[in-house]
């Protein structure tokens, strides 16, 4: 009877030991899965999938913008990467106005140049006093060099969209 009791104790100890070892192995396995090395491949694959998804979404958006732009009419003046305006001028009117403006601008004194403005036939004027810079000087230089297209003029919304495919044509003011 005594021997049977000792065997039960030993069997219980062995079973408890096996359970403890199994729990420790499970914890080790879980810790290994949470390690940066194990997660880096998972992260890399999710970034790749996200990038591909974003790329496809961007392409679809650009196609939609191109369709919209093809239907819209008007001349566009891009002012920086984030702003575009409809202008009432054709390119010839744009060029003639800028030539006349440049001749008048050259005659202005330093104080007058500082407060000068240019609206490009849009609803918004460009001023030298903005942000304490002189953007009209660079416009004047471009006009004198004959680089009218460098000033952001586009004959059609479709032409504008070819250069700025990620810009929603509905955001042109």
Short mmCIF file of C-alpha atoms in Angstrom, two decimals:
data_model
loop_
_atom_site.label_atom_id
_atom_site.label_comp_id
_atom_site.label_asym_id
_atom_site.label_seq_id
_atom_site.Cartn_x
_atom_site.Cartn_y
_atom_site.Cartn_z
CA UNK A 1 0.00 0.00 0.00
CA UNK A 2 2.84 2.29 0.89
CA UNK A 3 4.47 1.61 -2.47
CA UNK A 4 1.23 2.43 -4.29
CA UNK A 5 1.04 5.78 -2.46
CA UNK A 6 4.63 6.63 -3.44
CA UNK A 7 3.91 5.71 -7.07
CA UNK A 8 0.84 8.00 -7.08
CA UNK A 9 2.94 10.87 -5.71
CA UNK A 10 5.61 10.32 -8.35
CA UNK A 11 3.00 10.07 -11.13
CA UNK A 12 1.37 13.30 -9.89
CA UNK A 13 4.76 15.06 -9.78
CA UNK A 14 5.59 13.89 -13.32
CA UNK A 15 2.19 14.99 -14.66
CA UNK A 16 2.50 18.41 -12.98
CA UNK A 17 6.03 18.72 -14.40
CA UNK A 18 4.81 17.89 -17.91
CA UNK A 19 2.02 20.50 -17.57
CA UNK A 20 4.50 23.15 -16.33
CA UNK A 21 6.90 22.37 -19.18
CA UNK A 22 4.03 22.56 -21.71
CA UNK A 23 2.97 25.96 -20.31
CA UNK A 24 6.56 27.26 -20.45
CA UNK A 25 6.96 26.05 -24.05
CA UNK A 26 3.69 27.73 -25.03
CA UNK A 27 4.85 31.00 -23.43
CA UNK A 28 8.20 30.76 -25.21
CA UNK A 29 6.47 30.13 -28.52
CA UNK A 30 4.16 33.13 -27.97
CA UNK A 31 7.11 35.34 -27.06
CA UNK A 32 8.94 34.24 -30.20
CA UNK A 33 5.94 35.21 -32.36
CA UNK A 34 5.84 38.65 -30.78
CA UNK A 35 9.53 39.31 -31.35
CA UNK A 36 10.51 42.09 -33.80
CA UNK A 37 12.21 39.56 -36.07
CA UNK A 38 9.03 37.53 -36.44
CA UNK A 39 6.89 40.61 -36.95
CA UNK A 40 9.19 42.30 -39.49
CA UNK A 41 8.22 39.97 -42.31
CA UNK A 42 4.55 40.36 -41.39
CA UNK A 43 4.99 44.13 -41.27
CA UNK A 44 6.85 44.18 -44.58
CA UNK A 45 4.15 42.18 -46.31
CA UNK A 46 1.38 44.39 -44.89
CA UNK A 47 3.25 47.53 -45.99
CA UNK A 48 3.67 46.06 -49.46
CA UNK A 49 -0.03 45.18 -49.67
CA UNK A 50 -1.02 48.61 -48.38
CA UNK A 51 1.27 50.32 -50.86
CA UNK A 52 -0.14 48.30 -53.74
CA UNK A 53 -3.67 49.11 -52.61
CA UNK A 54 -2.87 52.82 -52.32
CA UNK A 55 -1.22 52.79 -55.72
CA UNK A 56 -4.27 51.21 -57.33
CA UNK A 57 -6.54 53.67 -55.54
CA UNK A 58 -4.37 56.59 -56.71
CA UNK A 59 -4.52 55.33 -60.29
CA UNK A 60 -8.30 55.03 -60.11
CA UNK A 61 -8.56 58.52 -58.64
CA UNK A 62 -6.33 59.96 -61.36
CA UNK A 63 -8.45 58.27 -64.03
CA UNK A 64 -11.59 59.78 -62.51
CA UNK A 65 -9.94 63.23 -62.39
CA UNK A 66 -8.87 62.87 -66.04
CA UNK A 67 -12.46 62.08 -67.07
CA UNK A 68 -13.73 65.10 -65.12
CA UNK A 69 -11.05 67.35 -66.58
CA UNK A 70 -11.86 66.27 -70.14
CA UNK A 71 -15.45 67.46 -69.65
CA UNK A 72 -14.57 70.82 -68.09
CA UNK A 73 -14.01 73.99 -70.05
CA UNK A 74 -11.88 77.01 -69.27
CA UNK A 75 -8.32 78.27 -69.02
CA UNK A 76 -6.38 77.41 -65.87
CA UNK A 77 -3.64 79.18 -63.98
CA UNK A 78 -1.72 77.04 -61.47
CA UNK A 79 -0.25 78.99 -58.58
CA UNK A 80 1.95 76.56 -56.70
CA UNK A 81 1.25 72.87 -56.22
CA UNK A 82 -1.95 73.35 -54.19
CA UNK A 83 -3.77 76.20 -55.93
CA UNK A 84 -5.31 76.53 -59.36
CA UNK A 85 -7.69 79.15 -60.67
CA UNK A 86 -9.80 79.59 -63.75
CA UNK A 87 -8.67 82.58 -65.76
CA UNK A 88 -10.83 84.47 -68.22
CA UNK A 89 -7.90 85.00 -70.59
CA UNK A 90 -6.88 82.99 -73.63
CA UNK A 91 -3.14 82.45 -73.98
CA UNK A 92 -2.79 85.39 -76.38
CA UNK A 93 -4.65 87.66 -73.94
CA UNK A 94 -2.56 86.28 -71.08
CA UNK A 95 0.66 87.00 -72.97
CA UNK A 96 -0.44 90.49 -74.10
CA UNK A 97 -1.57 91.44 -70.60
CA UNK A 98 1.69 90.24 -69.06
CA UNK A 99 3.79 92.11 -71.63
CA UNK A 100 1.91 95.32 -70.87
CA UNK A 101 2.06 94.65 -67.13
CA UNK A 102 5.84 93.98 -67.29
CA UNK A 103 6.45 97.27 -69.11
CA UNK A 104 4.48 99.15 -66.43
CA UNK A 105 6.11 97.16 -63.61
CA UNK A 106 9.59 98.10 -64.85
CA UNK A 107 8.68 101.78 -64.55
CA UNK A 108 7.60 101.50 -60.91
CA UNK A 109 9.78 102.69 -58.07
CA UNK A 110 10.87 100.34 -55.27
CA UNK A 111 8.03 101.39 -52.94
CA UNK A 112 5.44 101.06 -55.69
CA UNK A 113 6.78 97.61 -56.64
CA UNK A 114 6.38 96.48 -53.05
CA UNK A 115 2.64 97.17 -53.11
CA UNK A 116 2.03 96.08 -56.73
CA UNK A 117 -0.41 93.28 -57.55
CA UNK A 118 -1.18 91.00 -60.47
CA UNK A 119 -4.42 89.04 -60.82
CA UNK A 120 -3.75 87.01 -64.00
CA UNK A 121 -7.44 87.33 -64.83
CA UNK A 122 -8.35 85.24 -61.78
CA UNK A 123 -10.25 85.91 -58.59
CA UNK A 124 -7.04 86.11 -56.55
CA UNK A 125 -4.22 88.62 -56.90
CA UNK A 126 -0.53 88.00 -56.34
CA UNK A 127 1.18 90.71 -54.32
CA UNK A 128 4.78 91.56 -53.58
CA UNK A 129 3.95 92.27 -49.97
CA UNK A 130 2.80 88.69 -49.31
CA UNK A 131 5.11 87.01 -46.79
CA UNK A 132 7.67 89.78 -47.23
CA UNK A 133 8.80 88.37 -50.60
CA UNK A 134 8.78 89.67 -54.14
CA UNK A 135 7.06 87.06 -56.33
CA UNK A 136 6.24 89.71 -58.93
CA UNK A 137 9.96 90.17 -59.60
CA UNK A 138 10.27 86.52 -60.64
CA UNK A 139 7.11 86.84 -62.78
CA UNK A 140 8.58 89.94 -64.41
CA UNK A 141 11.81 88.03 -65.14
CA UNK A 142 9.86 85.13 -66.69
CA UNK A 143 7.83 87.52 -68.89
CA UNK A 144 10.95 89.32 -70.07
CA UNK A 145 12.56 85.96 -70.87
CA UNK A 146 9.44 84.92 -72.84
CA UNK A 147 8.73 81.99 -70.50
CA UNK A 148 4.97 82.51 -70.27
CA UNK A 149 4.20 78.81 -69.90
CA UNK A 150 6.48 78.70 -66.83
CA UNK A 151 3.95 80.92 -65.07
CA UNK A 152 1.47 78.05 -64.81
CA UNK A 153 -0.93 78.87 -67.64
CA UNK A 154 -2.89 76.01 -69.25
CA UNK A 155 -5.21 76.43 -72.25
CA UNK A 156 -7.58 73.74 -71.01
CA UNK A 157 -8.43 71.88 -67.83
CA UNK A 158 -7.35 68.71 -69.63
CA UNK A 159 -3.85 70.17 -70.23
CA UNK A 160 -3.67 71.16 -66.57
CA UNK A 161 -4.71 67.64 -65.53
CA UNK A 162 -1.92 66.07 -67.62
CA UNK A 163 0.64 67.94 -65.51
CA UNK A 164 -1.25 67.71 -62.20
CA UNK A 165 -3.02 64.35 -62.36
CA UNK A 166 -3.52 64.11 -58.58
CA UNK A 167 -5.29 67.51 -58.42
CA UNK A 168 -9.10 67.30 -58.31
CA UNK A 169 -10.45 69.53 -61.11
CA UNK A 170 -13.40 70.40 -58.88
CA UNK A 171 -10.93 72.21 -56.60
CA UNK A 172 -10.01 74.71 -59.31
CA UNK A 173 -11.42 78.01 -58.09
#
